[in-house]
Coordinates of C-alpha atoms in Angstrom, one line a residue:
X1 CA -0.2 -0.4 -0.2
X2 CA 1.1 3.4 -0.7
X3 CA 2.8 5.6 2.2
X4 CA 0.7 8.3 3.9
X5 CA 2.3 10.8 2.8
X6 CA 1.4 9.5 -1.0
X7 CA -1.9 10.8 -0.4
X8 CA -1.7 14.3 -2.3
X9 CA 1.4 14.3 -3.6
X10 CA 2.4 14.0 -6.9
X11 CA 5.9 14.0 -6.9
X12 CA 8.0 10.7 -7.6
X13 CA 11.7 9.7 -7.4
X14 CA 14.1 7.7 -9.3
X15 CA 17.2 6.5 -8.7
X16 CA 20.7 5.2 -11.2
X17 CA 23.3 3.6 -8.7
X18 CA 25.8 3.5 -11.8
X19 CA 28.8 2.1 -11.7
X20 CA 30.6 5.8 -11.6
X21 CA 28.3 8.0 -10.0
X22 CA 24.9 7.8 -8.5
X23 CA 21.8 9.6 -10.1
X24 CA 18.4 11.0 -8.5
X25 CA 15.7 12.1 -10.5
X26 CA 11.7 13.7 -9.5
X27 CA 9.3 14.0 -11.3
X28 CA 5.7 14.7 -11.9
X29 CA 3.9 11.0 -11.0
X30 CA 1.3 11.9 -13.5
X31 CA 2.7 13.8 -16.1
X32 CA 6.9 12.5 -16.1
X33 CA 7.8 16.3 -15.9
X34 CA 11.3 16.8 -14.2
X35 CA 11.3 19.1 -10.8
X36 CA 14.6 18.4 -10.0
X37 CA 17.4 16.4 -10.1
X38 CA 21.3 15.6 -8.4
X39 CA 24.0 13.6 -8.4
X40 CA 27.2 12.3 -6.5
X41 CA 30.6 10.3 -7.4
X42 CA 31.2 7.0 -7.0
X43 CA 34.9 5.5 -6.6
X44 CA 36.8 3.9 -9.2
X45 CA 38.0 0.8 -9.4
X46 CA 35.6 -3.2 -10.1
X47 CA 35.6 -3.5 -5.9
X48 CA 33.7 -1.0 -3.7
X49 CA 32.7 -0.9 -0.5
X50 CA 29.1 -0.6 -1.1
X51 CA 28.7 2.3 1.9
X52 CA 30.7 4.3 -0.5
X53 CA 27.3 4.3 -2.4
X54 CA 25.1 4.5 0.6
X55 CA 26.9 7.9 0.5
X56 CA 26.8 8.8 -2.6
X57 CA 22.7 8.3 -2.4
X58 CA 22.3 10.6 0.3
X59 CA 24.2 13.5 -1.1
X60 CA 22.5 13.1 -5.1
X61 CA 19.4 12.8 -2.9
X62 CA 20.0 16.2 -1.2
X63 CA 21.2 17.8 -4.0
X64 CA 17.9 16.6 -6.0
X65 CA 16.0 19.1 -3.2
X66 CA 15.5 16.3 -0.9
X67 CA 12.1 14.0 -0.1
X68 CA 9.8 15.5 2.0
X69 CA 7.4 16.1 -0.6
X70 CA 8.1 13.0 -2.4
X71 CA 5.4 10.3 -2.2
X72 CA 7.3 7.0 -3.8
X73 CA 11.2 6.0 -4.5
X74 CA 12.4 3.4 -6.9
X75 CA 16.5 2.1 -7.0
X76 CA 17.5 1.3 -10.5
X77 CA 21.5 -0.1 -10.5
X78 CA 24.0 -1.7 -11.8
X79 CA 23.6 -5.6 -12.2
X80 CA 25.9 -8.3 -10.7
X81 CA 27.5 -6.5 -8.6
X82 CA 28.3 -9.1 -5.1
X83 CA 26.7 -7.6 -1.4
X84 CA 28.2 -10.7 0.8
X85 CA 26.5 -9.7 4.2
X86 CA 27.0 -11.2 7.8
X87 CA 24.0 -12.5 9.7
X88 CA 24.0 -9.1 11.3
X89 CA 24.2 -7.5 8.3
X90 CA 27.0 -6.3 7.8
X91 CA 29.2 -6.1 4.3
X92 CA 31.8 -8.6 4.6
X93 CA 34.1 -7.7 2.1
X94 CA 33.9 -5.1 -0.9
X95 CA 31.4 -5.6 -3.5
X96 CA 33.0 -7.0 -6.5
X97 CA 31.6 -5.5 -9.3
X98 CA 30.0 -6.7 -12.8
X99 CA 33.1 -5.6 -14.6
X100 CA 35.8 -7.1 -12.2
X101 CA 37.0 -10.6 -13.8
X102 CA 38.9 -12.4 -11.6
X103 CA 36.2 -14.6 -11.7
X104 CA 36.7 -15.9 -15.0
X105 CA 38.8 -19.2 -13.5
X106 CA 35.0 -19.7 -11.8
X107 CA 32.9 -19.3 -14.4
X108 CA 34.2 -21.3 -16.6
X109 CA 34.2 -24.2 -13.7
X110 CA 30.9 -24.0 -13.7
X111 CA 29.9 -24.1 -17.1
X112 CA 31.9 -27.2 -17.5
X113 CA 30.3 -29.0 -14.1
X114 CA 26.8 -28.6 -15.6
X115 CA 27.0 -27.9 -18.5
X116 CA 26.3 -24.7 -20.8
X117 CA 22.9 -26.3 -23.0
X118 CA 22.0 -27.3 -19.0
X119 CA 22.9 -23.4 -17.3
X120 CA 20.9 -21.8 -19.9
X121 CA 17.6 -24.2 -19.6
X122 CA 18.3 -23.5 -15.3
X123 CA 18.6 -19.7 -15.6
X124 CA 17.8 -18.3 -19.1
X125 CA 21.9 -17.4 -19.2
X126 CA 25.5 -18.9 -19.4
X127 CA 27.4 -17.9 -16.9
X128 CA 30.2 -15.6 -17.6
X129 CA 32.5 -12.9 -15.3
X130 CA 30.4 -10.6 -14.6
X131 CA 27.6 -12.6 -13.0
X132 CA 27.1 -12.7 -9.0
X133 CA 27.2 -16.4 -8.9
X134 CA 30.6 -16.5 -10.2
X135 CA 31.7 -14.2 -7.6
X136 CA 30.4 -16.6 -4.6
X137 CA 32.3 -19.5 -6.0
X138 CA 35.3 -16.9 -6.3
X139 CA 34.8 -15.9 -2.8
X140 CA 34.3 -19.8 -1.9
X141 CA 37.6 -20.8 -3.2
X142 CA 39.6 -17.8 -2.6
X143 CA 38.3 -16.5 0.5
X144 CA 36.7 -19.1 2.3
X145 CA 37.2 -17.5 5.8
X146 CA 34.6 -14.7 4.7
X147 CA 32.3 -17.0 2.3
X148 CA 31.9 -19.5 5.9
X149 CA 30.6 -15.8 6.9
X150 CA 27.9 -15.3 4.1
X151 CA 23.9 -15.2 5.4
X152 CA 22.8 -13.0 3.0
X153 CA 23.8 -12.9 -0.8
X154 CA 22.4 -9.3 -2.5
X155 CA 22.6 -7.0 -5.2
X156 CA 23.6 -2.9 -5.2
X157 CA 20.0 -2.4 -5.9
X158 CA 18.6 -4.5 -3.2
X159 CA 21.1 -3.5 -0.6
X160 CA 19.6 0.4 -1.0
X161 CA 16.6 -0.4 -1.1
X162 CA 16.9 -2.2 2.0
X163 CA 19.5 0.5 3.5
X164 CA 16.2 3.2 3.0
X165 CA 14.2 1.0 4.4
X166 CA 15.9 1.4 7.8
X167 CA 18.2 -1.9 7.4
X168 CA 21.8 -1.8 8.0
X169 CA 24.0 -2.7 10.3
X170 CA 24.0 -0.8 14.0
X171 CA 20.3 -0.4 12.9
X172 CA 17.8 -3.3 12.2
X173 CA 19.1 -5.5 10.4
X174 CA 16.4 -8.4 8.9
X175 CA 18.1 -10.4 6.4
X176 CA 14.8 -11.6 5.1
X177 CA 13.6 -8.2 4.1
X178 CA 15.7 -7.7 1.4
X179 CA 13.8 -7.1 -1.7
X180 CA 14.3 -7.0 -5.5
X181 CA 12.8 -7.3 -9.3
X182 CA 12.8 -9.7 -11.2
X183 CA 14.7 -7.9 -13.7
X184 CA 17.8 -7.9 -11.5
X185 CA 17.4 -11.3 -10.0
X186 CA 17.3 -12.6 -13.3
X187 CA 21.0 -11.4 -13.8
X188 CA 22.4 -13.6 -10.4
X189 CA 23.1 -17.2 -12.4
X190 CA 20.5 -18.4 -9.7
X191 CA 16.9 -17.6 -11.0
X192 CA 15.2 -18.4 -14.0
X193 CA 13.0 -15.9 -15.6
X194 CA 10.8 -18.2 -17.1
X195 CA 10.3 -20.6 -13.6
X196 CA 10.1 -17.1 -11.3
X197 CA 12.1 -19.2 -8.9
X198 CA 15.8 -19.1 -7.6
X199 CA 17.5 -22.1 -8.2
X200 CA 18.8 -22.9 -4.2
X201 CA 21.4 -25.7 -5.7
X202 CA 22.9 -23.7 -7.8
X203 CA 23.3 -20.9 -5.2
X204 CA 25.1 -23.8 -3.0
X205 CA 26.6 -24.7 -5.4
X206 CA 28.6 -21.6 -6.1
X207 CA 29.1 -20.4 -2.3
X208 CA 29.2 -24.1 -1.0
X209 CA 26.2 -23.1 1.3
X210 CA 22.6 -21.8 1.4
X211 CA 22.4 -18.3 2.3
X212 CA 18.8 -15.5 2.4
X213 CA 18.4 -13.8 -0.7
X214 CA 16.0 -10.9 -1.7
X215 CA 12.2 -11.5 -2.3
X216 CA 11.8 -11.2 -5.8
X217 CA 8.8 -8.6 -5.8
X218 CA 6.4 -7.8 -8.5
X219 CA 6.8 -4.9 -11.5
X220 CA 4.4 -2.9 -9.2
X221 CA 5.2 -4.5 -5.9
X222 CA 5.8 -2.1 -2.8
X223 CA 9.2 -2.9 -0.9
X224 CA 7.6 -1.3 2.5
X225 CA 8.8 2.5 3.2
X226 CA 11.6 5.1 3.4
X227 CA 12.8 4.9 7.6
X228 CA 15.9 7.6 8.7
X229 CA 16.3 10.6 7.6
X230 CA 13.3 10.7 5.0
X231 CA 10.5 8.5 6.5
X232 CA 7.2 7.4 5.2
X233 CA 8.5 7.0 0.9
X234 CA 6.9 4.1 -0.4
X235 CA 9.0 2.4 -1.8
X236 CA 9.6 0.7 -5.8
X237 CA 10.8 -3.2 -5.8
X238 CA 13.7 -1.2 -8.3
X239 CA 15.2 -2.8 -11.2
X240 CA 18.1 -3.6 -12.9
X241 CA 19.6 -0.8 -15.4
X242 CA 19.1 -2.3 -18.2
X243 CA 15.6 -2.8 -17.5
X244 CA 15.3 0.7 -16.0
X245 CA 16.1 2.3 -19.6
X246 CA 14.0 0.1 -21.1
X247 CA 11.1 1.4 -18.8
X248 CA 12.2 5.1 -18.7
X249 CA 12.0 4.9 -22.5
X250 CA 8.8 2.8 -22.4
X251 CA 9.9 0.1 -24.4
X252 CA 8.0 -1.9 -26.4
X253 CA 8.0 -5.4 -28.1
X254 CA 10.3 -4.8 -31.8
X255 CA 12.2 -1.5 -29.9
X256 CA 16.0 -2.4 -29.3
X257 CA 18.2 0.1 -27.1
X258 CA 22.4 0.5 -27.2
X259 CA 23.3 1.6 -25.0
X260 CA 27.0 2.9 -24.7
X261 CA 28.1 3.7 -20.9
X262 CA 30.4 1.8 -18.7
X263 CA 29.9 -1.1 -20.5
X264 CA 27.9 -1.9 -24.1
X265 CA 24.6 -3.1 -24.2
X266 CA 22.2 -4.3 -26.9
X267 CA 18.8 -5.7 -25.1
X268 CA 14.8 -6.0 -27.0
X269 CA 11.5 -6.4 -25.0
X270 CA 10.7 -9.9 -25.4
X271 CA 6.9 -11.6 -24.6
X272 CA 8.8 -14.7 -24.3
X273 CA 12.0 -16.0 -22.7
X274 CA 15.6 -17.0 -24.5
X275 CA 17.8 -19.6 -23.6
X276 CA 20.5 -18.7 -25.6
X277 CA 23.4 -21.9 -24.8
X278 CA 26.5 -20.0 -26.9
X279 CA 26.7 -17.1 -23.9
X280 CA 26.5 -14.9 -26.4
X281 CA 23.2 -13.5 -24.8
X282 CA 21.9 -13.0 -22.0
X283 CA 18.0 -14.6 -21.0
X284 CA 17.3 -11.7 -18.9
X285 CA 14.1 -10.2 -17.2
X286 CA 12.8 -6.8 -17.7
X287 CA 10.7 -4.4 -15.0
X288 CA 7.5 -5.1 -16.5
X289 CA 6.7 -8.6 -16.4
X290 CA 8.1 -9.3 -19.7
X291 CA 11.5 -10.3 -21.0
X292 CA 14.9 -8.6 -21.8
X293 CA 17.4 -11.1 -23.7
X294 CA 20.7 -8.9 -24.0
X295 CA 24.1 -9.0 -25.1
X296 CA 26.4 -7.0 -23.5
X297 CA 30.0 -5.6 -23.9
X298 CA 32.3 -4.8 -21.2
X299 CA 34.0 -2.3 -23.5
X300 CA 32.1 1.0 -24.3
X301 CA 32.2 4.9 -23.2
X302 CA 35.8 4.4 -21.7
X303 CA 36.8 2.9 -24.7
X304 CA 36.7 6.6 -26.5
X305 CA 37.6 8.0 -23.6
X306 CA 41.6 5.7 -23.3
X307 CA 41.4 6.9 -26.9
X308 CA 41.0 10.5 -26.7
X309 CA 43.6 10.4 -23.5
X310 CA 46.2 8.4 -25.8
X311 CA 46.1 10.8 -28.3
X312 CA 46.0 14.3 -26.4
X313 CA 42.2 15.5 -26.9
X314 CA 38.9 16.1 -25.2
X315 CA 35.7 13.5 -26.7
X316 CA 34.4 16.5 -28.2
X317 CA 37.7 16.8 -30.3
X318 CA 38.0 13.2 -30.4
X319 CA 35.0 12.7 -32.8
X320 CA 35.9 15.8 -35.1
X321 CA 38.7 13.8 -36.0
X322 CA 37.2 10.6 -35.9
X323 CA 34.1 12.3 -38.5
X324 CA 37.4 13.5 -40.7
X325 CA 38.5 9.8 -41.5
X326 CA 37.5 7.9 -44.3
X327 CA 34.8 5.2 -43.6
X328 CA 36.8 1.6 -43.0
X329 CA 40.1 4.1 -41.6
X330 CA 41.5 2.6 -44.9
X331 CA 41.8 -0.6 -43.4
X332 CA 42.8 0.5 -39.5
X333 CA 40.9 -1.7 -37.3
X334 CA 40.9 -1.2 -33.0
X335 CA 39.7 -4.5 -31.0
X336 CA 38.8 -2.5 -27.7
X337 CA 39.3 -5.1 -25.3
X338 CA 40.1 -3.4 -23.0
X339 CA 38.9 -4.4 -19.7
X340 CA 38.6 -7.8 -21.3
X341 CA 35.6 -8.5 -22.7
X342 CA 32.0 -10.6 -22.7
X343 CA 30.9 -10.7 -25.5
X344 CA 32.1 -12.4 -27.0
X345 CA 33.7 -14.0 -24.1
X346 CA 37.1 -13.8 -23.2
X347 CA 38.1 -11.9 -20.0
X348 CA 41.8 -12.0 -20.4
X349 CA 41.5 -10.5 -23.6
X350 CA 43.3 -7.2 -24.0
X351 CA 42.7 -4.8 -27.0
X352 CA 44.8 -4.6 -30.4
X353 CA 45.2 -1.6 -33.4
X354 CA 45.4 -3.5 -36.5
X355 CA 46.3 -2.7 -40.3
X356 CA 48.9 0.0 -39.0
X357 CA 51.0 2.5 -41.8
X358 CA 52.5 4.5 -42.1
X359 CA 48.7 5.6 -44.0
X360 CA 46.4 5.0 -40.9
X361 CA 48.5 6.5 -38.5
X362 CA 47.4 9.3 -38.1
X363 CA 44.8 11.0 -34.4
X364 CA 41.7 10.9 -36.9
X365 CA 42.6 7.3 -37.9
X366 CA 43.1 5.5 -34.8
X367 CA 40.5 8.4 -33.3
X368 CA 37.7 6.4 -36.6
X369 CA 39.1 3.1 -35.6
X370 CA 37.8 3.6 -31.6
X371 CA 34.1 4.2 -32.9
X372 CA 33.8 1.8 -36.1
X373 CA 35.5 -1.0 -33.3
X374 CA 32.8 0.0 -30.4
X375 CA 30.0 -0.1 -32.4
X376 CA 31.3 -3.2 -34.6
X377 CA 30.9 -5.7 -30.7
X378 CA 27.2 -3.8 -30.5
X379 CA 26.7 -4.8 -33.9
X380 CA 27.5 -7.9 -33.6
X381 CA 25.4 -7.8 -30.1
X382 CA 22.9 -7.0 -32.8
X383 CA 22.6 -9.9 -35.0
X384 CA 22.8 -12.4 -31.8
X385 CA 19.7 -11.0 -30.7
X386 CA 17.8 -11.4 -34.0
X387 CA 19.7 -15.0 -33.9
X388 CA 17.6 -15.6 -30.7
X389 CA 14.3 -14.0 -32.6
X390 CA 14.1 -10.4 -31.5
X391 CA 11.7 -8.8 -33.5
X392 CA 14.2 -5.2 -34.4
X393 CA 12.0 -2.3 -35.9
X394 CA 13.0 0.7 -33.8
X395 CA 17.1 1.2 -32.6
X396 CA 17.0 3.2 -29.4
X397 CA 20.3 5.0 -29.1
X398 CA 21.9 6.0 -25.2
X399 CA 24.2 6.5 -22.9
X400 CA 26.6 8.8 -22.5
X401 CA 28.8 7.6 -24.9
X402 CA 25.4 8.7 -27.2
X403 CA 26.6 12.2 -27.1
X404 CA 29.1 11.6 -29.3
X405 CA 28.0 13.1 -32.9
X406 CA 30.4 10.8 -34.0
X407 CA 29.3 7.4 -33.0
X408 CA 25.3 9.0 -34.0
X409 CA 26.3 9.5 -37.7
X410 CA 28.6 6.2 -37.9
X411 CA 26.3 4.0 -36.0
X412 CA 23.4 3.3 -39.0
X413 CA 25.7 2.2 -41.3
X414 CA 27.7 -0.2 -38.7
X415 CA 24.5 -1.2 -37.2
X416 CA 22.6 -1.9 -40.7
X417 CA 19.7 0.3 -39.6
X418 CA 18.7 4.1 -38.7
X419 CA 19.0 5.0 -35.0
X420 CA 16.4 7.3 -32.9
X421 CA 18.9 9.5 -30.2
X422 CA 16.4 10.3 -27.5
X423 CA 17.5 13.8 -25.7
X424 CA 20.4 13.4 -23.1
X425 CA 18.7 12.1 -20.2
X426 CA 18.7 9.9 -17.1
X427 CA 17.0 6.9 -18.4
X428 CA 17.4 4.3 -15.8
X429 CA 16.9 6.7 -13.0
X430 CA 13.8 7.9 -15.4
X431 CA 12.9 4.4 -15.9
X432 CA 13.3 4.2 -11.9
X433 CA 10.8 7.1 -11.4
X434 CA 7.8 5.9 -13.6
X435 CA 8.5 2.6 -11.4
X436 CA 7.5 4.7 -7.9
X437 CA 4.5 6.4 -10.4
X438 CA 3.4 3.0 -11.4
X439 CA 3.5 1.5 -7.7
X440 CA 1.4 4.8 -6.8
X441 CA -1.6 4.4 -9.1
X442 CA -1.6 0.4 -8.6
X443 CA -2.5 0.2 -12.8
X444 CA -2.2 -2.3 -15.0
X445 CA 0.3 -0.8 -17.2
X446 CA 3.0 2.4 -16.1
X447 CA 1.9 6.0 -16.3
X448 CA 2.6 6.9 -19.8
X449 CA 4.9 9.9 -20.0
X450 CA 6.0 11.7 -23.5
X451 CA 9.3 12.3 -25.0
X452 CA 10.3 15.1 -27.3
X453 CA 13.2 15.9 -28.8
X454 CA 14.3 12.4 -30.6
X455 CA 16.8 12.4 -33.1
X456 CA 16.8 10.3 -36.1
X457 CA 20.3 9.5 -37.7
X458 CA 20.3 7.2 -40.9
X459 CA 23.8 7.4 -42.2
X460 CA 26.0 8.4 -44.8
X461 CA 24.3 7.5 -48.2
X462 CA 28.4 7.7 -49.5
X463 CA 29.3 5.2 -47.0
X464 CA 25.8 2.5 -46.4
X465 CA 27.9 0.3 -48.8
X466 CA 31.5 0.0 -46.4
X467 CA 28.9 -1.3 -42.9
X468 CA 29.3 -4.9 -43.8
X469 CA 33.3 -4.1 -45.2
X470 CA 33.8 -2.6 -41.4
X471 CA 32.4 -5.5 -39.8
X472 CA 34.0 -8.5 -41.8
X473 CA 37.4 -6.6 -41.3
X474 CA 36.9 -6.2 -37.4
X475 CA 35.9 -9.9 -37.6
X476 CA 39.0 -11.1 -39.0
X477 CA 40.9 -8.8 -36.4
X478 CA 39.4 -9.6 -33.2
X479 CA 40.4 -12.9 -33.8
X480 CA 44.3 -12.1 -33.1
X481 CA 43.9 -10.4 -29.9
X482 CA 46.6 -11.4 -27.5
X483 CA 45.8 -12.1 -23.7
X484 CA 46.8 -9.9 -20.9
X485 CA 50.2 -11.0 -19.1

C-alpha cells in the first residue's frame, strides 16, 4: 500500500546507482515532467565498499532537494555486483562489481560442471565473469573465511533499497527484509526468469552453502517505506540498470536499446524468455513482467575516453577527428578489449590495433577506428539478439557515449539500420521514477509519459555499403588478440 504521504502528493523519485555515479531525478508522477535532479560520484575500481554507494545516494538526494515532498522512490542500479552480508547485516568485504573479471576461472568451472545448455535452461543465461554466481564461487575458493560468514547475498540496488527502509548494521538488520525485482534477480545466475524462482542448488554449488536471498517482487509491488532522514516514502521494487532504461524509454516489443555507458548493451523487449546456450545472449527479465534478452560488451564509453587520452584531445575533439577520417579507416581496425570482454566471452583478452601503416598512423584514423570498433562489437550483439528471435523495428541509441556526434553518424552504417537518439537524459533513473509512479497508481500498466526531441540518424548515403566491409574486417581482427600477461 502507498505510504500516508502519497495522499495528495504528486512527485516521485528515481535513482540510478551506476558504476561511476549516483543520479536522482524528481518527476511529476502523472506527466513525468522533470522537477529537479541531483548527483554524486562513486569511487573508481572493480571492487567497492557499498558504504560509498550509500553515502553518494544521500548526497545525490540532498542535491536533488530532498524527499520531503516525494511520495515514492525506486532504485535502479548496476547489475550483478556481489554484496555479501553476515548475520548482523554487515558487509563482509568490498563488493565485486560486474566488470571485475577475477572470477573468469570460476565461471569456466561452473559451466564445465553442468554444461552451458543446462545453465541456459535453468537461468536463461550461461555464466560469465560478470554474474553474481561466479563471484560467489570465487569467494568460496579464494576467501573461504569470508564465504563461511555469508548469511545473505544482495545486489547493489537491493542493498540500497534495504538501507532506505532503515535496515543495516547498527540499525535494524532483518536480512529477510531484503527485496529485489525480476530484472536484477535474473542477472544473478541462480534465478530463473522463465519459472520465476531461485535455484538454490546453483547458489549452494557456487557458495558452498545456502543463504538468505532477496524476495523477488512484482513489477508494481511496494518494497515498504523509507525510514531515517526522509521517512514514509513508498519504496518501489527497483530494477537492474538495463531494465530501468527500457522502462524509462517506454520500450515495447520490437524496440531495441543500444546503450553506450561503462558497458555496451544491446537489449530488446520480448514476450517470451530466451535460453541461448552459446552464451552470447543473456536471457534476462525486464521491469514490466516481460523479458529482456541482452548482449553486453565490457568496453564502451571508456574506449573513447582511453583513445582521447592517448591522443591528448577532448571527447569533442575526438569526435571531430573521427568524422574527418574515411569510413573503414583505410583498413585500420581497433579491437577495443581494454578490460577483457564479455561478448564474446574473452575475459583475459586485451585490445589491439590492426592494419597500422604509415598512411593510417594519424590521430583521425585512430579516432575513427575506436568508434567503429566499439560499434562493431555492439553490432555483433544485435545479430545475436536477432538469432534468438528478437524482432527489431526501432533502435534507440542511449547512454553517455551517445552524446558523441561521430558515434551517432557512424552507427547507422555499422548497425545496419537508422537509429533514434532521445534527448540526453538519465534513463535508468527515469525508469525508476516511472516505476515509483506505477507503484503509486496501482494500474495494470505504467503511466504514459511523453518524450520529445528524439533525433533520427540514417547514416551517410555514400558510406552505407562500407558497413558490411568494416564488420568483416573487424571480425578478422578480433580473432587475433593477445591475453593479458
